Amino acid sequence: MATTSDALVIGSGLAALSYALEASKNGRDVVVITKRGIQEANTHYAQGGIAAVLRQEDSFESHIEDTLKAGAGLCRRSVVESVVKEGPAVIQRLIEHGVQFDKSDDPEREVEFDLAREGGHSHRRVFHAGDMTGAELMRGLIASLLARKNVRIYEEHCAVDLITVRKAEGRQGGTGRHTLDGANRVLGAYILDTKSGKVETFLAKAVVLATGGASKVYLYTTNPDVATGDGIAMGWRVGAEVANMEFIQFHPTALYHPRAKSFLISEALRGEGGILRRQDGTRFMEIYHPLRELAPRDIVARAIDSELKRTGDDFVLLDMTHLEAGFLARRFPNIHATCLSFGIDLTKEPIPVVPAAHYVCGGIRSDEHGESTVPGLFVAGEVSCTGLHGANRLASNSLLEAAVFGHRAAVASERYFELPAPEATANVPAWDPGRAVPSDELVVISQCWDEIRRFMWNYVGIVRSDRRLTRAARRIDTIKEEIREFYWNATVTRDLLELRNIATVAELIVASALKRRESRGLHFNLDCPELASNEAPRDTILRRTSLT
Ligand code: FAD
Ligand code: SIN
């Protein structure tokens, strides 16, 4: 028996929660499925905060200009304008759901909140909760959602594949036709209950992919284990268009420590005056950009990469020791405590840092309401490519985007809620496990997984070249073949699903990087190091037929 609802939400980060809260507001029946515990999402780990204009001396125009500048010519201006202007309403909604942002203790303050500054922003406009903004967002929104009787939450449920009319009818491919009841309309998803090992059918009038990013495709990343690009791969498999996957943001400062698993050292530390130094104590950012430590992230990450390659050092230093110790402990309690747990007192000594993969600017292409090119399939948050970030994301704009598009997608889903339920219109077969048996060769998964993450780091990292990209493409072809063989013979597990998805994401990143014959924003290729000036900047759009 299938589980049915008005809306099926895949994921439980900020985008998913924003969608579920809005869609359930008017009594719609909403199902949220998430592959681990409800808390486990990139959102939970967000440190710096969420950008929105509040102060008199700031303006929408300034936030818009900063976003466009970071995006290096590829942002969609209309999207940037509308998202930035929705910022204050987003903050208001979050506060109404119980989220508590830090307040200013300055008696002369102009506004109630303590607003932080981050790289690329001309003003202080980042709402935060200490240095654990994401955990506070999750706390407030989850509490609100749990109070809704018409929302059912399934933890430890991992989406395997989307079901579309074409798939249900056993036909191949996707049309990308954007009609309400088009041939390729999405009907639901096959979902693995990771505790029982059974694959179940979930049907819904509208489906939203809010599965987050894919930075686990790289060996070193600030992201938690859930960030394996499942939504991008699932959308791709049913024919949704994918855009701008070459633009991977590397955060300049992850903690360098063998046990730290790339713990993030927030950009807000540089916002408060942190200084980057070589190991010999000398500063270097002035060589690379007039804004020095507060230059856009791609510039800072490439500067560190270049310093490390030149000096042969394993890390550079982020120095906070000139700032008052009490302030640092109060403003950055989590980072301070975590560094201390690794034997580093940031009030007394500089922090060893390195860049790490952090954010995927590309994803499933969506319109301004969050709808993909597959009818009824919505996308929100890091899984999507809405046009807000262009070739490089401005710090603290992704939480804003997740909240805006989660909300917009729920509003736009209303017209699907009026349609007949999928179970009334299509005969959806139950999941067919075929002849798959539990595998006794799980080593294949860890081997392929390690290989992908390593060659992506070495060949498709901060600085790329044609030769390295071509090598990576060859490796992916071989690995994909191994995975395909394994996948159809072994019982599905979460690890196997994630491996298949990460291989697809790697393929999409490399294919996109090879297509872009210039260096722009986060994509830097030694064989075409300049901006292409002879034509208007273009998105890299992949359609399934263009690769297979
Ligand atoms: P996520 O929050 O990642 O949620 C995705 C959800 O989907 C998870 O619940 C996951 O378990 C689930 N999921 C994935 N695949 C499946 C599947 N197959 N089946 C079922 N469920 C699935 N951005 C900012 O704007 N400001 C910041 O300060 C900031 N700090 C950051 C700090 C860190 C350490 C990191 C890693 C990121 C930070 N970012 C920040 C980026 C930002 O956190 C993310 O882009 C944003 O939270 C993404 O939200 P989301 O809802 O799209 O996805
Ligand atoms: C950070 O706190 O440095 C992360 C901010 C972001 O990724 O937007």
XYZ file of C-alpha atoms and ligand atoms in Angstrom:
609
model
C 0.000 0.000 0.000
C 1.322 3.419 -0.909
C 1.524 6.282 1.591
C -0.362 9.252 0.093
C -0.444 12.989 0.825
C -0.927 16.369 -0.817
C 2.784 17.176 -0.577
C 5.831 14.946 -0.234
C 8.824 16.837 1.157
C 12.181 15.124 0.769
C 14.645 16.498 3.346
C 14.406 18.285 6.694
C 16.708 21.327 6.449
C 15.628 24.956 6.241
C 14.154 24.640 2.726
C 12.109 21.562 3.660
C 10.873 23.004 6.942
C 9.934 26.311 5.277
C 7.949 24.418 2.631
C 6.248 22.105 5.125
C 5.255 24.948 7.458
C 3.702 26.971 4.650
C 1.993 24.041 2.859
C 0.482 22.685 6.076
C -0.753 26.098 7.223
C -4.088 25.755 5.440
C -4.700 22.152 6.389
C -2.847 20.436 3.518
C -1.702 16.927 4.284
C 2.125 16.983 4.289
C 4.635 14.130 4.549
C 8.280 14.910 5.367
C 10.854 12.172 4.849
C 14.488 12.506 5.850
C 17.315 10.042 5.571
C 18.698 10.328 9.108
C 17.356 12.131 12.203
C 15.318 15.277 11.502
C 18.160 17.512 12.788
C 20.780 16.090 10.450
C 21.103 18.654 7.677
C 23.630 21.241 6.508
C 21.305 23.825 7.993
C 21.969 22.529 11.481
C 25.707 23.325 11.126
C 25.331 26.848 9.711
C 27.416 29.241 11.752
C 27.568 32.777 10.327
C 23.875 33.506 9.800
C 21.269 34.731 7.353
C 21.537 37.957 5.382
C 18.715 40.524 5.274
C 18.584 44.299 5.093
C 17.372 46.048 8.237
C 19.517 49.068 9.087
C 18.836 52.564 7.751
C 22.373 52.956 6.455
C 22.006 49.694 4.528
C 19.693 49.300 1.512
C 18.195 46.651 -0.764
C 20.234 48.166 -3.605
C 23.452 47.558 -1.682
C 22.599 43.904 -0.879
C 21.549 43.405 -4.514
C 24.804 44.937 -5.798
C 26.942 42.808 -3.426
C 25.115 39.647 -4.559
C 25.480 40.514 -8.259
C 29.157 41.360 -7.821
C 29.923 38.038 -6.113
C 27.920 36.196 -8.799
C 30.350 37.424 -11.497
C 27.804 38.203 -14.205
C 25.718 35.041 -13.942
C 23.029 35.973 -11.401
C 19.456 36.448 -12.611
C 18.851 40.049 -11.616
C 15.081 39.617 -11.175
C 15.658 36.712 -8.767
C 18.321 38.618 -6.822
C 16.047 41.631 -6.473
C 13.005 39.685 -5.348
C 14.925 37.465 -2.901
C 16.769 40.373 -1.296
C 13.508 42.314 -0.936
C 11.871 39.296 0.723
C 14.685 39.178 3.331
C 12.946 41.200 6.064
C 9.731 39.125 5.664
C 11.785 35.923 5.987
C 13.343 37.125 9.240
C 9.880 38.068 10.517
C 8.469 34.605 9.665
C 11.400 32.876 11.373
C 10.904 34.970 14.503
C 7.181 34.130 14.466
C 8.158 30.443 14.416
C 10.164 31.018 17.575
C 13.698 31.465 16.192
C 15.763 33.729 18.453
C 18.459 35.859 16.851
C 21.097 37.618 18.958
C 20.119 41.075 20.113
C 22.474 44.018 20.292
C 23.593 45.152 23.768
C 24.697 48.542 22.440
C 22.541 51.238 24.135
C 23.131 53.499 21.096
C 21.990 50.799 18.698
C 19.953 51.660 15.663
C 18.236 48.257 15.476
C 17.296 45.611 18.011
C 19.495 42.868 16.555
C 23.226 42.285 16.555
C 24.082 42.193 12.855
C 27.343 40.634 11.692
C 29.509 41.360 8.673
C 30.897 38.759 6.265
C 33.054 38.700 3.144
C 31.632 40.514 0.109
C 28.964 42.379 2.135
C 29.222 46.187 2.200
C 27.237 46.392 5.442
C 26.531 44.548 8.648
C 23.379 42.628 7.708
C 23.815 39.040 8.929
C 21.290 37.866 11.552
C 22.845 35.220 13.743
C 22.453 33.208 16.924
C 25.966 33.197 18.362
C 27.989 31.025 16.001
C 25.286 28.318 15.892
C 22.631 30.025 13.794
C 21.630 26.829 11.994
C 20.992 24.893 15.203
C 18.737 27.696 16.426
C 16.830 27.791 13.117
C 16.270 24.040 13.298
C 15.185 24.202 16.947
C 12.565 26.884 16.314
C 11.155 25.493 13.067
C 11.049 21.847 14.147
C 9.149 22.806 17.293
C 6.630 24.692 15.133
C 6.272 21.793 12.713
C 5.778 19.190 15.433
C 2.750 21.163 16.602
C 1.029 20.646 13.216
C -1.369 17.668 13.268
C -1.486 17.426 9.465
C 2.274 16.813 9.065
C 3.716 13.290 9.218
C 7.486 12.976 9.642
C 9.442 9.856 8.640
C 13.029 9.786 9.911
C 15.577 7.224 8.676
C 13.804 7.143 5.302
C 16.015 7.651 2.268
C 14.546 8.585 -1.116
C 15.699 6.176 -3.831
C 14.094 7.526 -6.999
C 11.277 9.794 -8.116
C 8.234 8.315 -9.795
C 6.856 10.102 -12.853
C 4.017 9.216 -15.190
C 6.560 8.024 -17.737
C 8.338 5.837 -15.238
C 5.100 4.392 -13.871
C 4.085 3.522 -17.409
C 7.465 1.956 -18.076
C 8.528 4.518 -20.661
C 11.989 6.003 -20.849
C 13.296 9.557 -20.643
C 11.768 12.897 -19.712
C 10.161 15.575 -21.808
C 10.765 18.534 -19.569
C 7.301 19.723 -20.638
C 6.180 22.382 -18.213
C 2.427 21.800 -18.082
C 0.219 21.210 -15.085
C -0.659 17.671 -16.067
C 2.169 17.022 -18.513
C 3.278 13.578 -19.618
C 6.216 13.529 -17.256
C 4.437 14.849 -14.163
C 5.959 13.628 -10.926
C 3.764 11.286 -8.854
C 5.887 10.544 -5.796
C 8.995 8.608 -4.859
C 10.293 5.208 -3.868
C 11.655 5.514 -0.338
C 13.957 3.130 1.537
C 13.088 2.601 5.190
C 16.696 2.223 6.340
C 15.677 0.375 9.510
C 13.552 -2.353 7.873
C 15.448 -2.341 4.565
C 12.128 -2.195 2.647
C 11.486 0.186 -0.263
C 8.025 1.789 0.037
C 5.926 3.867 -2.352
C 5.003 7.449 -1.396
C 2.572 9.274 -3.693
C 1.721 12.989 -3.621
C 0.209 15.726 -5.760
C 3.386 17.803 -5.447
C 6.896 16.693 -4.541
C 9.643 18.989 -3.271
C 13.291 18.063 -3.366
C 14.923 19.857 -0.425
C 17.831 17.468 -0.169
C 20.604 20.052 0.182
C 24.070 20.057 -1.323
C 26.658 17.602 -2.546
C 30.010 18.685 -1.130
C 30.691 15.152 0.126
C 31.791 14.535 -3.458
C 35.089 16.120 -2.336
C 37.650 14.583 -0.006
C 37.749 17.629 2.258
C 34.462 19.342 3.029
C 32.739 21.348 5.741
C 29.518 19.423 5.053
C 28.018 16.618 7.146
C 27.656 13.086 5.721
C 24.101 13.665 4.392
C 25.332 16.077 1.679
C 25.616 13.520 -1.129
C 23.642 15.294 -3.846
C 20.774 12.761 -3.825
C 18.189 15.283 -5.003
C 20.320 16.522 -7.884
C 20.888 12.935 -9.038
C 17.229 11.917 -8.610
C 15.982 14.974 -10.478
C 18.508 14.353 -13.240
C 17.367 10.742 -13.611
C 13.767 11.822 -14.336
C 14.833 14.422 -16.875
C 14.992 17.660 -14.862
C 17.443 20.199 -16.251
C 20.583 20.803 -14.221
C 22.533 24.065 -14.325
C 25.907 25.546 -13.368
C 27.360 22.522 -11.592
C 30.928 23.715 -12.227
C 30.508 26.396 -9.561
C 31.571 24.716 -6.336
C 32.324 27.029 -3.461
C 35.371 26.199 -1.364
C 35.215 27.845 2.038
C 38.630 29.413 2.739
C 38.831 28.442 6.387
C 38.178 24.939 7.689
C 40.094 23.872 10.777
C 43.287 21.988 9.918
C 43.548 19.168 12.412
C 43.727 15.399 11.827
C 40.663 14.740 14.005
C 38.591 17.815 13.086
C 36.830 16.448 9.936
C 37.075 19.905 8.314
C 35.208 21.773 11.067
C 34.227 25.223 9.736
C 35.853 28.372 11.077
C 33.181 30.919 10.199
C 33.816 33.847 7.907
C 32.312 35.932 10.717
C 35.729 35.681 12.433
C 37.250 37.580 9.533
C 34.197 39.871 9.685
C 35.253 40.778 13.233
C 38.833 41.508 12.174
C 40.559 38.096 11.845
C 43.844 38.215 9.901
C 45.189 35.524 7.563
C 48.910 34.882 7.927
C 51.518 32.553 6.474
C 53.126 30.213 8.987
C 56.010 32.701 9.331
C 53.496 35.274 10.614
C 53.387 37.524 7.521
C 50.082 38.738 6.076
C 49.324 37.970 2.430
C 45.766 38.921 1.447
C 46.714 42.472 0.387
C 48.576 40.961 -2.592
C 45.365 39.368 -3.824
C 42.524 41.859 -3.231
C 41.969 45.373 -1.837
C 39.328 44.008 0.576
C 41.988 41.642 1.955
C 40.445 39.085 4.384
C 36.939 40.254 3.430
C 37.383 39.712 -0.315
C 34.818 37.355 -1.921
C 35.295 33.734 -0.946
C 36.626 32.456 -4.275
C 39.446 35.005 -4.134
C 40.376 34.174 -0.527
C 40.227 30.398 -1.159
C 42.395 30.693 -4.300
C 44.829 32.981 -2.466
C 45.275 30.400 0.305
C 45.571 27.597 -2.253
C 48.251 29.543 -4.086
C 50.156 30.319 -0.835
C 50.058 26.643 0.168
C 51.300 25.516 -3.255
C 54.068 28.154 -3.259
C 55.336 27.567 0.288
C 54.675 23.817 0.447
C 52.966 24.379 3.811
C 49.961 22.286 4.868
C 47.956 25.208 6.279
C 47.841 28.962 6.814
C 46.893 30.755 10.033
C 43.850 32.756 11.039
C 44.902 35.154 13.736
C 42.344 36.492 16.241
C 44.747 37.128 19.114
C 44.642 40.935 18.732
C 40.935 40.904 19.697
C 39.665 40.922 23.253
C 39.481 37.384 24.705
C 36.145 37.885 26.483
C 34.519 39.160 23.285
C 35.799 36.189 21.259
C 34.526 33.643 23.792
C 31.107 35.344 23.906
C 30.720 35.903 20.176
C 32.064 32.506 19.033
C 31.285 30.056 21.847
C 31.036 26.966 19.641
C 34.149 27.658 17.565
C 36.101 28.624 20.676
C 35.076 25.442 22.533
C 35.684 23.198 19.515
C 39.160 24.667 18.931
C 39.925 24.206 22.643
C 38.883 20.551 22.384
C 41.655 20.184 19.778
C 44.160 21.985 22.029
C 43.930 25.392 20.250
C 43.069 28.482 22.311
C 42.084 30.993 19.633
C 42.322 33.887 22.075
C 46.041 33.165 22.510
C 47.249 31.479 19.316
C 46.349 31.572 15.608
C 44.102 28.835 14.179
C 45.539 26.541 11.460
C 43.121 26.624 8.498
C 42.732 25.231 4.954
C 40.031 25.572 2.265
C 37.368 22.844 1.990
C 34.412 22.194 -0.328
C 31.435 23.998 1.151
C 28.554 24.794 -1.183
C 27.196 23.827 -4.613
C 25.958 26.904 -6.493
C 24.465 24.830 -9.314
C 21.704 22.262 -9.106
C 18.274 21.441 -10.458
C 17.179 24.413 -12.525
C 14.085 26.137 -11.214
C 11.813 29.014 -12.098
C 11.155 31.885 -9.689
C 8.557 29.764 -7.858
C 10.888 26.836 -7.261
C 9.379 24.575 -9.933
C 11.775 22.432 -11.941
C 11.337 21.535 -15.607
C 9.449 18.387 -14.517
C 5.819 19.342 -13.738
C 4.893 19.003 -10.068
C 8.539 18.641 -9.026
C 9.660 21.570 -6.892
C 13.170 22.257 -5.633
C 14.264 24.541 -2.804
C 17.563 25.295 -1.090
C 20.993 24.053 -2.023
C 19.671 21.319 -4.355
C 18.405 24.022 -6.714
C 19.818 26.526 -9.164
C 17.489 29.523 -8.977
C 19.780 32.187 -10.439
C 20.420 33.887 -7.089
C 24.082 32.932 -6.729
C 25.361 32.958 -10.294
C 29.012 31.952 -10.458
C 29.683 32.487 -6.752
C 27.491 32.696 -3.668
C 27.681 35.632 -1.307
C 28.082 34.504 2.320
C 24.836 33.995 4.252
C 22.685 34.211 1.129
C 21.985 30.467 1.020
C 19.902 30.294 4.177
C 17.965 33.246 2.794
C 17.431 31.428 -0.506
C 16.347 28.191 1.235
C 13.739 30.025 3.313
C 12.447 32.116 0.390
C 12.147 29.237 -2.084
C 10.786 26.723 0.451
C 7.985 29.192 1.091
C 7.449 30.119 -2.572
C 7.372 26.475 -3.687
C 4.657 25.722 -1.132
C 2.558 28.616 -2.405
C 3.079 27.521 -6.034
C 2.181 23.906 -5.163
C -1.388 24.959 -4.394
C -2.447 24.540 -8.024
C -1.268 20.898 -7.940
C -3.195 20.317 -4.719
C -6.378 21.004 -6.709
C -5.622 18.153 -9.159
C -6.789 14.525 -8.724
C -4.475 12.414 -6.543
C -1.820 10.376 -8.404
C -3.276 7.080 -7.178
C -6.548 8.004 -8.900
C -4.910 8.676 -12.251
C -1.980 6.294 -12.606
C -1.226 2.710 -11.865
C 2.068 2.953 -9.992
C 3.832 -0.383 -9.572
C 5.400 -1.286 -6.229
C 9.213 -1.244 -6.047
C 10.636 -4.272 -7.823
C 13.781 -5.575 -6.094
C 14.431 -7.908 -9.060
C 16.986 -10.576 -8.247
C 19.017 -8.346 -5.940
C 20.529 -10.054 -2.901
C 22.453 -8.637 0.081
C 25.998 -8.051 -1.090
C 29.015 -9.743 0.438
C 31.324 -7.267 -1.316
C 30.597 -3.991 0.408
C 34.240 -3.079 -0.096
C 33.223 -2.028 -3.618
C 31.225 0.843 -2.102
C 34.032 2.192 0.076
C 36.606 1.766 -2.694
C 34.539 3.662 -5.305
C 33.533 6.285 -2.746
C 37.148 7.030 -1.740
C 38.318 7.082 -5.328
C 35.662 9.588 -6.438
C 36.269 11.956 -3.529
C 40.021 11.882 -4.020
C 40.112 12.504 -7.781
C 37.454 15.196 -7.444
C 39.665 16.950 -4.903
C 42.855 16.555 -6.951
C 41.501 17.063 -10.490
C 38.309 19.112 -10.114
C 39.189 21.329 -7.134
C 39.918 25.019 -6.630
C 42.211 25.257 -9.679
C 41.399 23.086 -12.710
C 42.919 22.319 -16.092
C 41.603 20.593 -19.227
C 43.902 17.661 -18.748
C 42.848 17.086 -15.133
C 39.171 17.406 -16.025
C 39.521 14.915 -18.864
C 41.287 12.483 -16.545
C 38.458 12.842 -14.042
C 35.867 12.216 -16.778
C 37.630 8.969 -17.739
C 37.749 7.781 -14.120
C 34.044 8.504 -13.688
C 33.113 6.421 -16.734
C 34.901 3.396 -15.301
C 33.559 3.828 -11.795
C 30.002 4.397 -13.002
C 30.147 1.095 -14.867
C 31.276 -0.705 -11.690
C 28.535 0.944 -9.673
C 25.873 0.124 -12.269
C 26.807 -3.552 -12.220
C 26.851 -3.631 -8.426
C 23.627 -1.598 -8.043
C 21.381 -3.959 -9.990
C 22.652 -7.064 -8.232
C 22.758 -5.894 -4.608
C 19.934 -5.052 -2.211
C 19.700 -1.259 -1.869
C 21.195 0.335 1.201
C 21.663 4.010 2.024
C 25.405 3.722 1.355
C 24.824 2.241 -2.078
C 22.233 4.889 -2.970
C 24.571 7.675 -1.865
C 27.443 6.215 -3.851
C 25.345 6.047 -7.021
C 24.233 9.644 -6.483
C 27.673 11.020 -5.719
C 29.012 9.417 -8.922
C 26.255 11.139 -10.904
C 27.006 14.470 -9.247
C 30.735 14.079 -9.978
C 29.886 13.410 -13.617
C 27.681 16.511 -13.790
C 30.360 18.730 -12.210
C 33.058 17.522 -14.586
C 30.817 17.751 -17.664
C 29.837 21.306 -16.723
C 33.438 22.323 -16.001
C 34.544 20.978 -19.388
C 31.776 22.904 -21.134
C 32.745 26.280 -19.697
C 35.565 27.672 -21.846
C 36.517 30.517 -19.523
C 37.296 31.193 -15.861
C 34.496 32.877 -13.992
C 33.616 33.125 -10.300
C 34.291 29.804 -8.605
C 35.372 28.034 -11.790
C 39.051 28.580 -12.540
C 40.710 26.690 -15.410
C 44.427 27.217 -16.130
C 43.805 26.495 -19.827
C 41.266 29.320 -20.149
C 42.127 31.643 -17.252
C 40.248 34.725 -18.528
C 36.604 35.729 -18.674
C 35.129 35.112 -22.123
C 34.532 38.693 -23.193
C 33.155 38.101 -26.673
C 29.711 36.930 -25.592
C 27.086 37.470 -22.885
C 27.630 35.238 -19.851
C 25.673 32.000 -20.109
C 24.510 29.314 -17.705
C 25.808 25.813 -18.289
C 22.646 23.777 -18.750
C 22.723 19.998 -18.924
C 19.846 17.895 -20.209
C 19.922 14.165 -19.787
C 20.209 13.536 -23.509
C 23.326 15.719 -23.575
C 25.292 13.211 -21.472
C 23.945 9.714 -22.016
P 20.049 20.910 4.141
O 19.939 21.752 5.323
O 21.358 20.283 3.853
O 18.985 19.731 4.290
C 18.954 18.649 3.382
C 18.099 17.557 3.981
O 17.808 16.548 3.029
C 18.748 16.853 5.155
O 17.757 16.667 6.129
C 19.157 15.508 4.574
O 19.249 14.482 5.507
C 18.008 15.272 3.608
N 18.277 14.339 2.527
C 19.291 14.371 1.625
N 19.152 13.346 0.756
C 18.047 12.670 1.124
C 17.392 11.504 0.632
N 17.859 10.788 -0.431
N 16.265 11.074 1.251
C 15.776 11.731 2.321
N 16.368 12.827 2.843
C 17.476 13.285 2.236
N 24.728 29.296 4.656
C 24.358 30.528 5.064
O 23.579 31.199 4.389
N 24.845 31.021 6.240
C 25.698 30.320 7.038
O 26.081 30.793 8.092
C 26.114 29.044 6.616
N 27.002 28.325 7.346
C 27.292 27.050 6.962
C 28.133 26.284 7.760
C 28.402 24.976 7.446
C 29.305 24.156 8.298
C 27.824 24.411 6.280
C 28.090 22.989 5.911
C 27.014 25.186 5.456
C 26.743 26.497 5.788
N 25.916 27.290 4.994
C 25.568 28.545 5.407
C 25.227 26.724 3.845
C 23.795 26.364 4.291
O 23.834 25.811 5.576
C 23.120 25.392 3.365
O 23.262 25.778 2.044
C 21.633 25.325 3.693
O 21.463 25.007 5.048
C 20.965 24.298 2.834
O 19.663 24.096 3.311
P 18.765 23.012 2.607
O 17.478 22.986 3.338
O 18.769 23.229 1.163
O 19.566 21.628 2.826
C 30.360 30.959 7.561
O 29.893 31.131 8.689
O 31.500 31.300 7.218
C 29.514 30.304 6.534
C 28.640 31.312 5.950
C 28.088 30.807 4.650
O 28.476 29.760 4.145
O 27.247 31.524 4.097
